[in-house]
Each structure stands twice: as structure tokens, then as C-alpha cells.
XYZ file of C-alpha atoms in Angstrom:
709
model
C 53.899 -0.512 10.267
C 52.079 -2.102 13.154
C 50.338 -0.224 15.926
C 49.263 -1.834 19.208
C 46.376 -0.327 21.069
C 45.243 -1.313 24.560
C 41.876 0.447 24.587
C 39.474 -1.419 22.292
C 36.814 1.328 22.208
C 39.329 3.849 20.899
C 40.343 1.804 17.866
C 36.756 0.779 17.136
C 35.683 4.413 17.185
C 38.205 5.217 14.467
C 37.355 2.173 12.378
C 33.568 1.749 12.291
C 30.428 3.800 12.419
C 28.917 1.631 15.145
C 31.930 2.037 17.447
C 30.387 4.546 19.816
C 27.758 2.018 20.808
C 30.420 -0.627 21.278
C 32.405 1.571 23.645
C 29.378 1.902 25.915
C 28.720 -1.797 25.809
C 32.288 -2.527 26.858
C 31.575 -0.806 30.181
C 28.538 -2.983 30.801
C 28.302 -6.408 32.365
C 29.838 -9.683 31.186
C 26.814 -10.373 29.031
C 27.288 -7.115 27.166
C 30.953 -7.964 26.629
C 29.844 -11.131 24.869
C 27.560 -9.142 22.594
C 30.463 -6.792 21.830
C 32.626 -9.724 20.833
C 30.006 -10.912 18.380
C 29.775 -7.494 16.765
C 33.545 -7.378 16.460
C 33.551 -10.704 14.634
C 30.758 -9.670 12.279
C 32.683 -6.595 11.227
C 35.920 -8.574 10.965
C 34.461 -11.010 8.423
C 33.938 -8.166 5.930
C 37.371 -6.632 6.417
C 40.230 -5.401 4.381
C 42.678 -4.184 7.055
C 44.676 -6.804 8.943
C 44.526 -6.930 12.704
C 45.883 -9.389 15.208
C 45.203 -10.351 18.752
C 48.462 -11.387 20.376
C 49.986 -13.775 17.852
C 46.729 -14.545 15.984
C 45.982 -12.243 13.030
C 42.410 -11.835 11.912
C 40.752 -9.632 9.320
C 38.763 -6.703 10.585
C 36.611 -4.327 8.574
C 37.574 -0.675 8.532
C 34.847 0.376 6.121
C 32.333 2.889 7.334
C 28.813 1.494 7.485
C 26.757 3.211 4.782
C 23.091 3.968 4.703
C 22.119 1.444 2.053
C 25.106 -0.286 0.539
C 28.867 -0.620 0.776
C 31.505 -2.035 -1.560
C 33.268 -5.271 -0.792
C 36.673 -6.423 -2.015
C 35.220 -9.787 -3.037
C 31.810 -11.421 -3.252
C 32.405 -15.000 -2.243
C 28.984 -16.596 -2.197
C 30.606 -20.017 -2.073
C 31.712 -19.272 1.480
C 29.238 -16.625 2.548
C 27.065 -18.852 4.709
C 29.599 -21.031 6.435
C 32.808 -19.082 6.979
C 34.351 -19.808 10.343
C 36.225 -17.419 12.631
C 38.221 -18.509 15.656
C 36.882 -16.539 18.587
C 38.790 -15.384 21.673
C 37.770 -16.623 25.077
C 35.151 -14.421 26.723
C 37.332 -13.777 29.741
C 40.051 -12.277 27.519
C 37.923 -9.516 26.039
C 38.618 -6.950 28.729
C 42.348 -7.009 27.916
C 42.236 -7.456 24.178
C 45.263 -6.175 22.262
C 44.858 -5.365 18.589
C 47.609 -4.841 16.047
C 46.736 -2.767 12.995
C 48.594 -3.105 9.716
C 48.105 -1.570 6.290
C 45.934 1.261 5.058
C 42.195 1.674 5.121
C 40.657 0.529 1.851
C 37.052 1.086 0.806
C 37.373 0.502 -2.932
C 36.558 -3.075 -4.028
C 39.339 -4.936 -5.796
C 37.090 -6.249 -8.560
C 36.883 -5.720 -12.315
C 33.192 -4.760 -12.140
C 31.287 -2.905 -9.402
C 30.166 -4.879 -6.359
C 27.541 -3.708 -3.869
C 26.463 -5.206 -0.560
C 23.456 -4.277 1.563
C 24.078 -5.633 5.089
C 21.405 -6.441 7.636
C 21.690 -3.103 9.448
C 21.048 -1.176 6.251
C 18.122 -3.425 5.339
C 16.575 -2.619 8.712
C 16.942 1.115 8.048
C 14.984 0.842 4.817
C 12.009 -0.823 6.567
C 11.322 -2.979 3.462
C 8.456 -5.430 3.056
C 10.091 -7.308 0.181
C 13.367 -8.015 -1.605
C 12.121 -5.753 -4.400
C 12.095 -2.829 -1.967
C 15.667 -3.646 -0.921
C 16.978 -3.770 -4.481
C 15.337 -0.538 -5.654
C 17.944 1.467 -3.700
C 20.833 -0.177 -5.553
C 22.452 1.380 -8.635
C 21.268 -0.045 -11.939
C 17.856 -1.260 -10.789
C 14.512 -0.015 -12.111
C 11.776 -1.861 -10.214
C 8.180 -1.287 -11.256
C 6.499 -4.091 -9.303
C 7.047 -2.875 -5.748
C 4.839 -1.490 -3.001
C 1.206 -0.482 -3.471
C -0.433 -2.002 -6.521
C 2.639 -4.114 -7.270
C 1.974 -6.462 -10.157
C 4.309 -9.170 -11.429
C 3.760 -8.068 -15.035
C 5.259 -4.584 -14.732
C 8.744 -5.894 -14.264
C 12.095 -5.669 -12.546
C 14.994 -4.501 -14.704
C 18.712 -4.371 -14.023
C 20.705 -2.353 -16.552
C 17.824 -2.772 -18.988
C 17.714 -6.566 -18.624
C 14.582 -8.322 -17.379
C 14.451 -10.398 -14.227
C 15.034 -13.592 -16.222
C 18.172 -12.081 -17.736
C 19.812 -11.779 -14.332
C 20.731 -14.592 -11.959
C 19.123 -14.758 -8.514
C 20.803 -16.913 -5.870
C 20.004 -17.986 -2.341
C 23.197 -18.640 -0.390
C 25.010 -19.147 -3.675
C 22.541 -21.500 -5.374
C 20.045 -20.557 -8.120
C 16.383 -19.969 -7.269
C 15.134 -18.693 -10.646
C 12.876 -20.999 -12.674
C 13.310 -19.165 -16.026
C 9.528 -18.962 -16.272
C 8.688 -15.878 -18.343
C 7.566 -12.644 -16.754
C 3.931 -12.872 -17.826
C 3.507 -16.237 -16.160
C 5.176 -15.117 -12.969
C 8.984 -15.306 -13.073
C 10.903 -14.857 -9.810
C 8.548 -12.956 -7.495
C 10.750 -10.665 -5.391
C 7.723 -9.465 -3.422
C 7.335 -12.889 -1.824
C 10.857 -13.667 -0.553
C 10.910 -13.274 3.274
C 12.793 -10.169 4.414
C 13.236 -11.269 8.026
C 15.438 -14.182 6.949
C 17.990 -12.012 5.101
C 21.453 -11.338 6.495
C 22.626 -9.354 3.458
C 22.134 -8.932 -0.300
C 25.105 -8.992 -2.689
C 25.130 -7.643 -6.236
C 27.864 -8.366 -8.793
C 28.258 -8.503 -12.579
C 30.903 -8.993 -15.263
C 32.905 -12.172 -14.696
C 30.286 -13.383 -12.189
C 28.476 -14.821 -15.208
C 31.292 -17.370 -15.464
C 30.607 -18.607 -11.958
C 26.826 -18.488 -11.772
C 25.310 -18.679 -15.236
C 25.641 -17.392 -18.761
C 22.150 -15.817 -18.538
C 23.519 -13.043 -16.272
C 22.999 -10.301 -18.881
C 22.337 -7.818 -16.099
C 24.086 -9.255 -13.074
C 24.058 -11.696 -10.175
C 21.998 -11.093 -7.020
C 22.866 -13.316 -4.069
C 20.559 -13.351 -1.033
C 22.397 -14.567 2.076
C 20.205 -15.771 4.939
C 20.768 -15.437 8.674
C 22.606 -17.890 10.895
C 22.165 -18.292 14.611
C 24.131 -16.027 16.927
C 26.253 -17.275 19.818
C 23.855 -15.663 22.282
C 20.231 -16.758 21.580
C 18.232 -13.841 20.230
C 14.518 -13.309 19.657
C 13.411 -10.614 17.193
C 9.855 -9.530 16.533
C 7.843 -6.934 14.643
C 4.162 -6.018 14.653
C 3.183 -3.326 12.188
C -0.021 -1.806 10.823
C -0.567 0.700 8.052
C -2.676 2.323 5.387
C -5.202 0.334 3.361
C -5.373 -2.527 5.848
C -1.688 -3.382 5.886
C -0.560 -5.683 8.656
C 2.870 -7.164 9.027
C 4.027 -9.762 11.570
C 7.576 -11.059 11.871
C 9.308 -13.243 14.399
C 12.680 -14.948 14.315
C 14.802 -16.814 16.826
C 18.431 -17.804 16.472
C 21.133 -19.164 18.692
C 23.736 -21.845 19.086
C 24.551 -24.898 21.160
C 27.963 -26.472 21.048
C 28.988 -26.723 17.398
C 25.448 -26.122 16.098
C 23.991 -22.782 15.010
C 20.280 -22.456 14.258
C 17.815 -19.840 13.053
C 14.026 -20.071 12.620
C 11.441 -17.536 11.597
C 7.969 -16.684 10.363
C 6.683 -13.682 8.435
C 3.200 -12.645 7.331
C 2.076 -9.636 5.326
C -1.445 -8.640 4.231
C -2.883 -5.573 2.506
C -6.185 -4.731 0.813
C -4.785 -1.906 -1.360
C -8.246 -0.545 -2.125
C -7.150 3.062 -2.560
C -8.513 5.614 -5.010
C -6.929 5.750 -8.472
C -7.450 8.288 -11.288
C -9.375 7.702 -14.480
C -7.414 5.553 -16.924
C -5.770 3.468 -14.187
C -5.651 -0.301 -14.537
C -8.473 -2.088 -12.693
C -10.371 1.011 -11.570
C -13.819 0.049 -10.372
C -17.051 2.039 -10.473
C -16.212 3.681 -7.127
C -12.882 4.953 -8.449
C -10.851 2.534 -6.357
C -8.274 -0.082 -7.242
C -10.047 -3.398 -7.783
C -8.583 -6.843 -7.020
C -5.364 -5.365 -5.600
C -5.243 -7.300 -2.324
C -2.211 -9.381 -1.375
C -1.384 -11.891 1.375
C 1.963 -13.602 1.895
C 3.241 -15.952 4.584
C 6.778 -17.297 4.870
C 8.500 -19.911 6.993
C 12.287 -20.166 7.014
C 15.119 -21.752 8.947
C 18.772 -22.762 8.849
C 21.193 -25.083 10.641
C 24.985 -24.938 10.575
C 27.078 -27.677 12.178
C 30.840 -27.497 12.647
C 31.866 -31.133 12.263
C 35.400 -30.148 13.228
C 37.749 -27.202 12.747
C 37.902 -27.807 8.975
C 34.470 -29.124 7.993
C 31.070 -27.433 8.140
C 27.650 -28.785 7.182
C 24.816 -26.305 6.498
C 21.099 -26.721 5.801
C 18.585 -23.984 5.018
C 15.009 -23.930 3.740
C 12.075 -21.609 3.236
C 8.389 -21.989 2.316
C 6.359 -19.211 0.680
C 2.610 -19.000 0.264
C 1.339 -15.961 -1.669
C -2.220 -15.064 -2.670
C -3.029 -11.917 -4.635
C -5.104 -10.341 -7.334
C -3.784 -9.390 -10.764
C -4.208 -5.882 -12.145
C -2.118 -5.087 -15.126
C -4.398 -6.183 -17.911
C -7.486 -4.677 -16.317
C -9.061 -2.802 -19.232
C -11.899 -3.406 -18.375
C -11.707 -5.011 -14.909
C -9.417 -7.992 -14.504
C -10.633 -10.560 -11.983
C -7.856 -13.120 -12.229
C -6.145 -14.344 -9.070
C -2.601 -15.617 -8.608
C -1.589 -18.373 -6.186
C 2.168 -18.658 -5.818
C 3.790 -21.301 -3.626
C 7.535 -21.845 -3.285
C 9.588 -24.409 -1.441
C 13.385 -24.287 -1.449
C 15.847 -26.409 0.517
C 19.612 -26.715 0.214
C 22.353 -28.727 1.894
C 26.007 -27.711 1.633
C 29.306 -29.053 2.909
C 32.454 -26.957 3.143
C 35.898 -28.346 3.843
C 39.347 -26.791 4.092
C 41.807 -28.866 2.103
C 45.452 -29.263 3.065
C 46.736 -27.675 6.270
C 45.938 -24.027 5.641
C 42.978 -21.936 4.499
C 44.036 -21.375 0.898
C 42.106 -24.303 -0.555
C 38.360 -24.496 0.069
C 36.027 -27.100 -1.400
C 32.256 -26.675 -1.228
C 29.519 -29.045 -2.409
C 25.816 -28.110 -2.543
C 22.641 -29.970 -3.443
C 19.237 -28.282 -3.541
C 15.597 -28.669 -4.495
C 13.340 -25.813 -5.614
C 9.632 -25.816 -6.438
C 7.749 -22.852 -7.914
C 3.993 -23.292 -8.282
C 2.054 -20.599 -10.165
C -1.689 -20.812 -10.704
C -3.700 -18.007 -12.307
C -7.457 -18.371 -12.468
C -10.603 -16.301 -12.795
C -13.549 -15.288 -14.867
C -13.429 -13.464 -18.207
C -16.029 -10.674 -18.121
C -18.106 -12.954 -15.847
C -18.921 -15.129 -18.864
C -16.133 -17.672 -19.263
C -13.637 -19.164 -16.835
C -9.946 -19.783 -17.366
C -7.053 -21.222 -15.385
C -3.365 -21.735 -16.055
C -0.954 -23.712 -13.880
C 2.825 -23.831 -14.126
C 4.401 -26.183 -11.623
C 8.176 -26.020 -12.070
C 10.633 -28.089 -10.057
C 14.415 -28.176 -10.166
C 17.115 -30.331 -8.626
C 20.514 -28.653 -8.587
C 24.023 -29.600 -7.519
C 27.231 -27.587 -7.417
C 30.845 -28.451 -6.691
C 33.304 -25.573 -6.377
C 36.969 -25.370 -5.457
C 38.360 -21.993 -4.391
C 42.142 -22.303 -4.518
C 44.644 -19.563 -3.740
C 47.574 -21.038 -5.634
C 50.005 -18.362 -4.499
C 50.032 -14.709 -3.479
C 49.248 -13.648 -7.054
C 46.868 -16.292 -8.431
C 43.449 -17.392 -7.212
C 41.446 -20.030 -9.112
C 37.747 -20.800 -8.664
C 36.561 -23.738 -10.704
C 33.881 -26.381 -10.545
C 30.698 -27.826 -12.014
C 26.972 -27.022 -11.967
C 24.211 -29.558 -12.655
C 20.502 -28.742 -12.945
C 17.460 -30.738 -14.000
C 14.237 -28.779 -14.595
C 10.746 -30.293 -14.658
C 7.661 -28.386 -15.768
C 4.004 -29.323 -15.623
C 1.769 -26.911 -17.513
C -1.996 -27.284 -17.281
C -4.285 -24.769 -19.036
C -8.066 -24.666 -19.377
C -10.572 -22.181 -20.782
C -14.336 -22.559 -21.133
C -14.387 -20.078 -24.029
C -15.453 -22.041 -27.146
C -12.805 -20.430 -29.360
C -10.045 -21.614 -27.004
C -11.208 -25.136 -26.304
C -8.811 -26.641 -28.842
C -5.875 -25.066 -26.966
C -6.673 -26.662 -23.600
C -3.827 -28.998 -22.712
C -1.470 -30.450 -20.144
C 2.270 -30.424 -20.864
C 4.999 -32.420 -19.115
C 8.490 -31.230 -20.058
C 12.033 -31.687 -18.760
C 15.369 -29.945 -19.353
C 18.842 -31.044 -18.269
C 21.707 -28.567 -17.956
C 25.265 -28.835 -16.753
C 28.274 -26.559 -16.939
C 31.999 -26.572 -16.226
C 33.425 -23.245 -15.096
C 36.747 -21.694 -14.144
C 37.628 -18.134 -13.134
C 41.264 -17.246 -12.645
C 42.159 -14.008 -10.866
C 45.760 -13.061 -11.514
C 47.382 -10.179 -9.677
C 50.053 -9.394 -12.268
C 51.524 -6.562 -10.168
C 50.537 -4.921 -6.916
C 48.373 -2.502 -8.904
C 47.196 -4.534 -11.900
C 44.776 -7.472 -11.832
C 43.263 -9.632 -14.574
C 40.247 -11.979 -14.414
C 39.922 -14.707 -17.050
C 36.841 -16.936 -17.088
C 35.382 -19.793 -19.120
C 31.992 -21.468 -18.765
C 31.206 -24.477 -20.952
C 27.471 -25.202 -20.955
C 25.673 -28.394 -22.010
C 21.873 -28.546 -22.426
C 19.469 -31.243 -23.539
C 17.616 -28.899 -25.950
C 20.165 -26.384 -27.227
C 23.386 -28.364 -27.293
C 26.663 -27.043 -25.907
C 28.060 -23.528 -25.978
C 31.049 -21.703 -24.510
C 30.813 -18.378 -22.675
C 34.137 -16.657 -21.933
C 34.641 -13.556 -19.775
C 37.491 -11.190 -18.997
C 38.049 -8.419 -16.469
C 40.850 -5.933 -15.766
C 41.573 -3.620 -12.849
C 44.337 -1.039 -12.497
C 44.881 0.805 -9.222
C 46.373 4.063 -10.463
C 46.819 5.280 -6.901
C 45.593 4.293 -3.417
C 42.444 6.304 -4.080
C 41.709 5.728 -7.779
C 41.202 2.483 -9.731
C 40.154 1.855 -13.333
C 38.261 -1.336 -14.171
C 36.517 -3.066 -17.041
C 34.837 -6.360 -17.902
C 33.355 -8.226 -20.852
C 31.283 -11.420 -20.888
C 29.635 -13.598 -23.508
C 26.054 -14.398 -22.486
C 23.231 -16.707 -23.546
C 19.758 -17.353 -22.168
C 17.736 -20.292 -23.410
C 13.956 -19.801 -23.821
C 11.794 -20.826 -20.885
C 10.085 -24.193 -21.178
C 6.713 -22.448 -20.935
C 7.561 -20.124 -23.833
C 8.360 -23.147 -25.964
C 5.458 -25.440 -25.146
C 2.709 -24.048 -22.842
C -0.256 -21.992 -24.073
C -0.958 -18.913 -21.942
C -4.710 -19.001 -21.451
C -4.814 -15.825 -19.330
C -3.238 -13.594 -21.990
C -4.149 -15.766 -24.984
C -0.509 -16.072 -26.071
C 0.719 -19.040 -28.057
C 3.997 -20.870 -27.361
C 6.621 -21.329 -30.055
C 8.764 -24.501 -30.126
C 11.050 -22.904 -32.751
C 12.384 -20.166 -30.446
C 16.126 -19.538 -30.500
C 18.236 -18.617 -27.446
C 18.930 -14.988 -26.650
C 22.659 -14.520 -27.267
C 25.069 -11.610 -27.066
C 27.586 -9.967 -24.813
C 27.689 -7.481 -21.955
C 30.432 -5.164 -20.761
C 31.331 -2.547 -18.157
C 34.009 0.123 -17.800
C 34.415 2.374 -14.808
C 36.411 4.090 -12.137
C 36.353 3.766 -8.354
C 37.410 6.858 -6.407
C 38.140 7.383 -2.756
C 37.642 11.146 -2.486
C 38.247 11.223 1.258
C 38.520 8.864 4.202
C 34.745 8.393 4.385
C 33.642 9.440 0.887
C 33.746 6.994 -2.045
C 32.326 6.923 -5.541
C 31.825 4.217 -8.151
C 31.132 5.316 -11.735
C 30.308 2.733 -14.424
C 29.497 2.681 -18.100
C 27.601 -0.500 -18.965
C 26.363 -1.967 -22.193
C 25.037 -5.074 -23.868
C 24.135 -6.286 -27.322
C 21.487 -8.977 -27.461
C 20.319 -10.716 -30.636
C 17.129 -12.760 -30.913
C 15.534 -11.149 -27.860
C 12.255 -12.842 -26.937
C 8.942 -11.009 -27.060
C 5.309 -11.197 -28.119
C 4.212 -10.439 -31.691
C 0.741 -11.147 -33.058
C -0.138 -13.085 -29.886
C 2.792 -15.505 -30.061
C 6.237 -15.771 -28.514
C 8.952 -15.008 -31.047
C 12.522 -13.748 -31.374
C 11.917 -10.049 -31.957
C 15.499 -9.182 -32.971
C 18.430 -7.054 -31.847
C 18.447 -4.870 -28.719
C 21.437 -2.673 -27.848
C 21.726 -1.223 -24.355
C 24.053 1.511 -23.143
C 23.998 3.276 -19.823
C 25.744 5.100 -17.011
C 25.680 4.249 -13.331
C 26.932 6.345 -10.401
C 27.056 5.512 -6.697
C 28.303 7.933 -4.026
C 28.539 7.117 -0.328
C 29.552 9.448 2.464
C 29.814 8.702 6.171
C 29.658 12.294 7.385
C 30.362 11.377 11.009
C 29.522 8.419 13.300
C 25.874 9.496 13.452
C 25.158 10.886 9.975
C 25.505 9.168 6.588
C 24.237 9.758 3.079
C 24.217 8.140 -0.357
C 23.363 9.036 -3.940
C 22.690 6.604 -6.816
C 21.834 7.433 -10.411
C 21.313 5.198 -13.465
C 20.745 6.161 -17.094
C 19.646 3.330 -19.429
C 19.203 3.549 -23.191
C 17.763 0.157 -24.245
C 17.026 0.505 -27.941
C 15.251 -1.979 -30.199
C 17.308 -2.181 -33.404
C 15.112 -4.373 -35.619
C 11.504 -5.407 -36.223
C 8.298 -3.409 -36.101
C 9.430 -1.415 -33.033
C 12.856 -0.487 -34.418
C 14.265 2.656 -32.840
C 12.062 2.529 -29.721
C 13.102 2.192 -26.094
C 12.286 -1.180 -24.547
C 8.869 -1.078 -22.936
C 8.693 -0.360 -19.189
C 12.443 0.468 -18.988
C 12.934 4.098 -17.810
C 15.762 6.238 -19.109
C 16.656 7.624 -15.671
C 16.336 6.354 -12.112
C 17.836 8.006 -9.037
C 17.877 7.600 -5.277
C 19.247 9.753 -2.485
C 19.203 9.094 1.227
C 20.172 10.801 4.461
C 20.340 8.892 7.721
C 20.897 9.563 11.429
C 21.549 6.924 14.077
C 22.489 7.390 17.729
C 21.514 5.900 21.086
C 18.807 3.683 19.595
C 17.288 6.559 17.594
C 17.146 6.171 13.810
C 15.815 8.611 11.219
C 16.221 7.956 7.480
C 14.974 10.118 4.632
C 14.805 8.645 1.102
C 14.057 10.356 -2.210
C 13.411 8.377 -5.411
C 13.220 9.701 -8.970
C 11.788 7.863 -11.992
C 11.812 9.422 -15.466
C 8.825 7.456 -16.772
C 8.824 4.499 -19.168
C 7.285 3.615 -22.509
C 3.769 2.204 -22.395
C 4.536 -0.632 -24.758
C 1.204 -2.488 -24.658
C -2.220 -2.750 -23.046
C -2.971 0.945 -23.361
C -6.232 2.807 -23.065
C -8.108 3.665 -26.273
C -6.329 6.469 -28.082
C -2.970 5.770 -26.443
C 0.077 4.979 -28.557
C 2.734 2.384 -27.792
C 5.259 5.203 -28.138
C 3.757 7.153 -25.218
C 5.722 7.459 -21.972
C 4.288 7.548 -18.479
C 5.004 10.805 -16.582
C 8.118 11.178 -14.440
C 7.769 11.287 -10.672
C 9.681 12.099 -7.494
C 8.812 10.488 -4.172
C 10.006 11.285 -0.650
C 9.826 8.688 2.141
C 10.687 8.836 5.844
C 11.527 5.945 8.167
C 12.259 6.186 11.881
C 12.826 4.088 14.976
C 12.162 5.616 18.382
C 13.544 3.665 21.372
C 11.035 2.824 24.074
C 13.268 0.611 26.193
C 16.611 -1.049 25.606
C 14.902 -3.857 23.678
C 11.755 -2.208 22.304
C 11.323 0.434 19.660
C 8.517 2.273 17.898
C 8.852 2.064 14.096
C 7.314 4.633 11.771
C 7.405 4.716 7.969
C 5.788 7.497 5.931
C 5.712 7.018 2.155
C 5.058 9.697 -0.462
C 5.350 12.676 1.878
C 4.188 15.026 -0.881
C 0.784 13.270 -0.750
C 0.505 13.262 -4.524
C -0.626 10.142 -6.423
C 1.594 9.242 -9.347
C 1.861 6.599 -12.065
C 4.569 4.145 -11.003
C 4.412 2.176 -14.213
C 2.054 1.645 -17.130
C -1.316 2.569 -15.574
C -0.314 1.299 -12.102
C -0.628 4.129 -9.558
C 0.853 4.937 -6.165
C -1.614 6.446 -3.664
C -0.954 9.651 -1.728
C 0.636 9.776 1.714
C 0.600 6.397 3.461
C 1.928 5.202 6.794
C 3.120 2.130 8.649
C 3.575 2.123 12.411
C 4.602 -0.696 14.699
C 6.677 -2.111 17.525
C 9.984 -3.911 17.040
C 11.703 -5.984 19.694
C 15.108 -7.543 20.227
C 15.705 -9.847 23.198
């Protein structure tokens, strides 16, 4: 039943958390009315309820805005960066009529849980890296974040390592499949200022984006220019010589949208650490823990006409830091990490409607890792991995009828790796080498979503992979969802998965860790599954509860100083996410993840995977009104097994202690466009072991000025 409402502020107040601010803006000048229109369109793009203006119906979001994440009915990365919305004339805003149809829906209509962290929630977290954004999502255990972050301590999603999940930028892959100990995807280097939102999915997403998605798929969507040009800036200083500078500018002209930005972060991280900590110098401080990162990013989006859009985005990362994790005694190695990524995409609406969308993307990615340094001030070593990839993707999203939606297409990727290792140690001279390797991969994929009844949905997926080294293999997936009532839905998914060994693991000697490659490695193969329930307890209170599991044979690991297939690993876990918009000003969330990742064969049979904690939890409480923001976060970590590189007398069955940390972030308005930002971390002022011998200092602070013009 439709309902027409003349007063826009009234309906917005009932539909979104940010409505109170919009009502005030509607009473402002013409310029503020334009800004209101843009906010209305941003919310509308994420909608589930149908609204119309006069005879034109558009989608408009009725979800409350949560503190750190909100569910979405779909996660369409193929269209996430170039979707177009017809916008009403500016002069019509003051007399805008809206027709509301249907019921409010905050439960995603997917067979596996989907989470989205929008830009506003990212800003509340005050993160310095993508790793800090992801740690507040269910399922994630992130050891390499914040003070003393080291690439070796790992990022895990549902017990799977970073290389066993798929990381995308605007729907295209950015992972190089380089193993963790050489570098892998460094989430601490991806520019935060460029991010519009982060999307997390799993289950049948492996059909669309890669059979190596044992854990899930993380898609980072970057900003586009706004209709009104906007300049954002941040200057921030903090403990242990932190300084953070960010600036971005976006706007539009005619059919062109543009966004440019720069970000720089530096920290010395020379804080005191307890005895037994990695890289503790003679003064009791962390040694070689400094980090410096600079990022450049930009995007262009051109509407060729009403049915064709051309988009270009790129970013450049330069990271310089010390390495810590193997510092028993002191480790002096340095890591230079440089990344360049550029992608061009074209989206066209086929036919006369909007039910058939074709998107083509081509991209280039370069990841350059170089570790170098002295060994006990006697010998020198260096290892370089320069990986490059050219990728292309063609995808057709076709809504065949009201009940069937088909997404199908093709991925093509060609990887190139140059590995150059050198050591002056006499016993390693025969291992010095330079390797040039190449790998070609392509895949055909199709995912059919069939709404069998109004309450029952099935997802059926197939991904046929072809590789130059490991032949061809088929990975099917299936998902089911049953809406038992408007407020309760049961869901489940299963997917066949396979990850091929990294080129470096096959062919390149690791001179820093003295690990040998193994050209006889087999792919990691297995399956993953989820089962869960989504519940809408009340109008503004939702919960997502998920059992997840995986069985992985031939998992890769190190034994006797060489890469090998260590055997079977079975993972089972529980995941809970609660979100509550208490009122327009107050919101809260609670996430908890339990992960049992057990090694089932080999010399470590029966043990938990190293560095994977059993329990991780986060809780947050936020307040926002009139430009004021206060957000309180608590994080719990049960401790993880110290699997290797222990102090004398330690056992590889020992666990690090559990810890609980409390953090506070705030924004205090100075003027309409300026704000004072404050972030206090570890309010209890108690140092704790974040991961295997990597320690968090006591109470630290960051304080700065943010601007928006």
C-alpha cells in the first residue's frame, strides 16, 4: 500500500539515522539543498524499500546506519563503482513527493552472510589501514595491525590465511598469491582515504571471484567524485612519533566525475617492550619497528550516454618499514614494498531496460617486495620478489525474469614473477639465483540465483578453471535461503575450493628465512560451507548467526626448512553479529567469532593452527549528533598458539595470553567544516602480547584536525 508524504524531513527521520541532520539542511540555502539531494541518492543506492518521486520510482535505503557494518541484500561488485541514478532537478527538491511501498527489510537476501562497512562507519573507526577496518568485522582475526604490526604474524578469516581469501579493488583482484613470509597482500599499506566502502561476502562468491576463496571475498570500493566539489583533509599526530596527513578532492563537470588524493603515515614505534619480546634492544625498546607509507590515488568516471559508463582508477603505494618477527636475537632486515594498480572498466545496459548489464574490465597490478639487511652484522642478504599481473574480466548480469537472475562471464589473468636472491654467507652461496617465471590462468563462471517461491531461494554456481601449471579443474557451489517469516531466515552454502601454490613457493629460495622452494607442491584443495540464521528482533535490532567450516587437504607449510604439503586441516567455527540502532543518536554492535582450526595429520596432528585464536570479539557503542561523535570500542583476543620462532624453553604448543583492549575515538566540532579528532587506544594502559612475541604498548593517543569544504 502506497503512502505519499509531502514533508521530506519527516519521512527521512523515520527511515535513516542521519535524517535529523538532513531536516536541518533542508531549511538552509539552495547550496545545502543540493547537498541534501546527494545524501538522499547515496542512501537510495543501498536500498530495499521502493520509493517514487511523481511517476519515477527509485530505490531508497530504509536500513539504519550501524556503527561499523550493515547487511546488504546483494553485493554487486560488478556494478559498485559505476551505477547510475537519475537525479531530480535541483529546483524540484523543495516540493519533492515520495511514495513508499513495501516493508522495511534489514536482513540480506543471500545464502551466506554479507557485511558492508560504509564510508561513515570507516570514519568513526579512525583507522590508519584496511587491516584496522577489517578487524571489526565478524570472522576476522588480524594480528598484523597497529603498533608493531609485522607482515609475518598474519591476517586470518575463518581460520584461512590472507592468501586463502580473495581481495578485490572495485571488483578486480589485487592479490599476488605471494606467500605470507615473503609479504602477501599488505593490508597496512592500502590507502584508507580512497575507500568508499568495504564489502565482505563468502559462499557462492567463490564462483564469481576465485576458487581460492576458502575464507571469503573482500571487495574494497574506492570513492568517486561528488556533484558538488569537495575537499577533505586530515592532519594528525600521536604517540611514538606518529604523523598522518591526508588530503582528497573530488567533484564533477558535465558527465565526468573525478577524485584525487594523497595519504602519508609515519611512525617510529620505539616503545618499551617486556623481556622475551621480539626485537627488544638493550634499552628495552622495540628495535627496527619504524614504518613509513605514502599513497597516491585517483579515479575518473565518464557517462558516455545514459546507458554507457567508462571508469578509470589507479593507486600507487610506497612503503618502507623494519621487520621484527624473527628477531631472536635482533633482526635488522628492512622491507621495501611498492605497489601500482590501474584498472579500466566499461559498463553498458543492454536492451531497453536495466535488467541486462554487461561490464568489461582490464587491469594491471605490480607488487614489488624487497627484503634486505645484515645477519648479525657479519653477512648481508637480500631477496626481491617483483610480481606483475595483467587481468581481464567480462561479466554479464542478466535478470531473466522476476524469479531468475544469472551472472556469468570469464576471467583471464597472466602472472609474471622475477625472484632475485643473494646472500654473502658462504654456506648459502650456491642458492643465490634469479628466477623468471610466468603463470597463465583463465576461468569461465556462472551463478544462477533462482527465487523458487517468494520465501525460498537457491543459488547454483560453476567455475571452470584452466591453468598453465595445474591443468583444469571445476569448482561448483550451492546456496539456499528460506525466509520462514518477515523477521527470520535460514540460509546455507557449500563451495568447492582450490588454491594453487604461489610461484615463489615453487621456485624461489627465501634467503631471509633460509627456506627452500619445492617444485613438487600440490594445490590446496577442499571445500567450505556455512549454515546460519538471520533474525530481525525489532525494527532497529538485527542479528546474523553463522556456523562455518572447511576441510582442506594438502595445506602448505614449512617443514625442515622447506615448503611442503603438510596435510589435512579441518576448521569449524561460530560467528555472531548483532547490530542495534538504539535511537537516531546512539548505536551499538557486538561481534564474536569462535574458530577451531585443527591439524589432522603430520607431526603437528591434533594442534590448533599457529597464530589462529580460538575466540575473537568486538563490541562498540557510538554517539553522533550535531557534528559531535564519540565511539567506544572493546576488543577481545583469546590468544593463539606460538607455532614457531619461540624463545629458548618455549614449546610450539604454548599459547600467548588472552587480552582485552578498550579504545575511544571522538570528533569535536570546531566550526561547520572543521573538527578536532581524538583517538585513545588501550585505555587500561596495560601492555599486552598481540601475537607471538609482538607487543602492544600502554595507553597511546592520536590527535588532529579534520576538514571538509
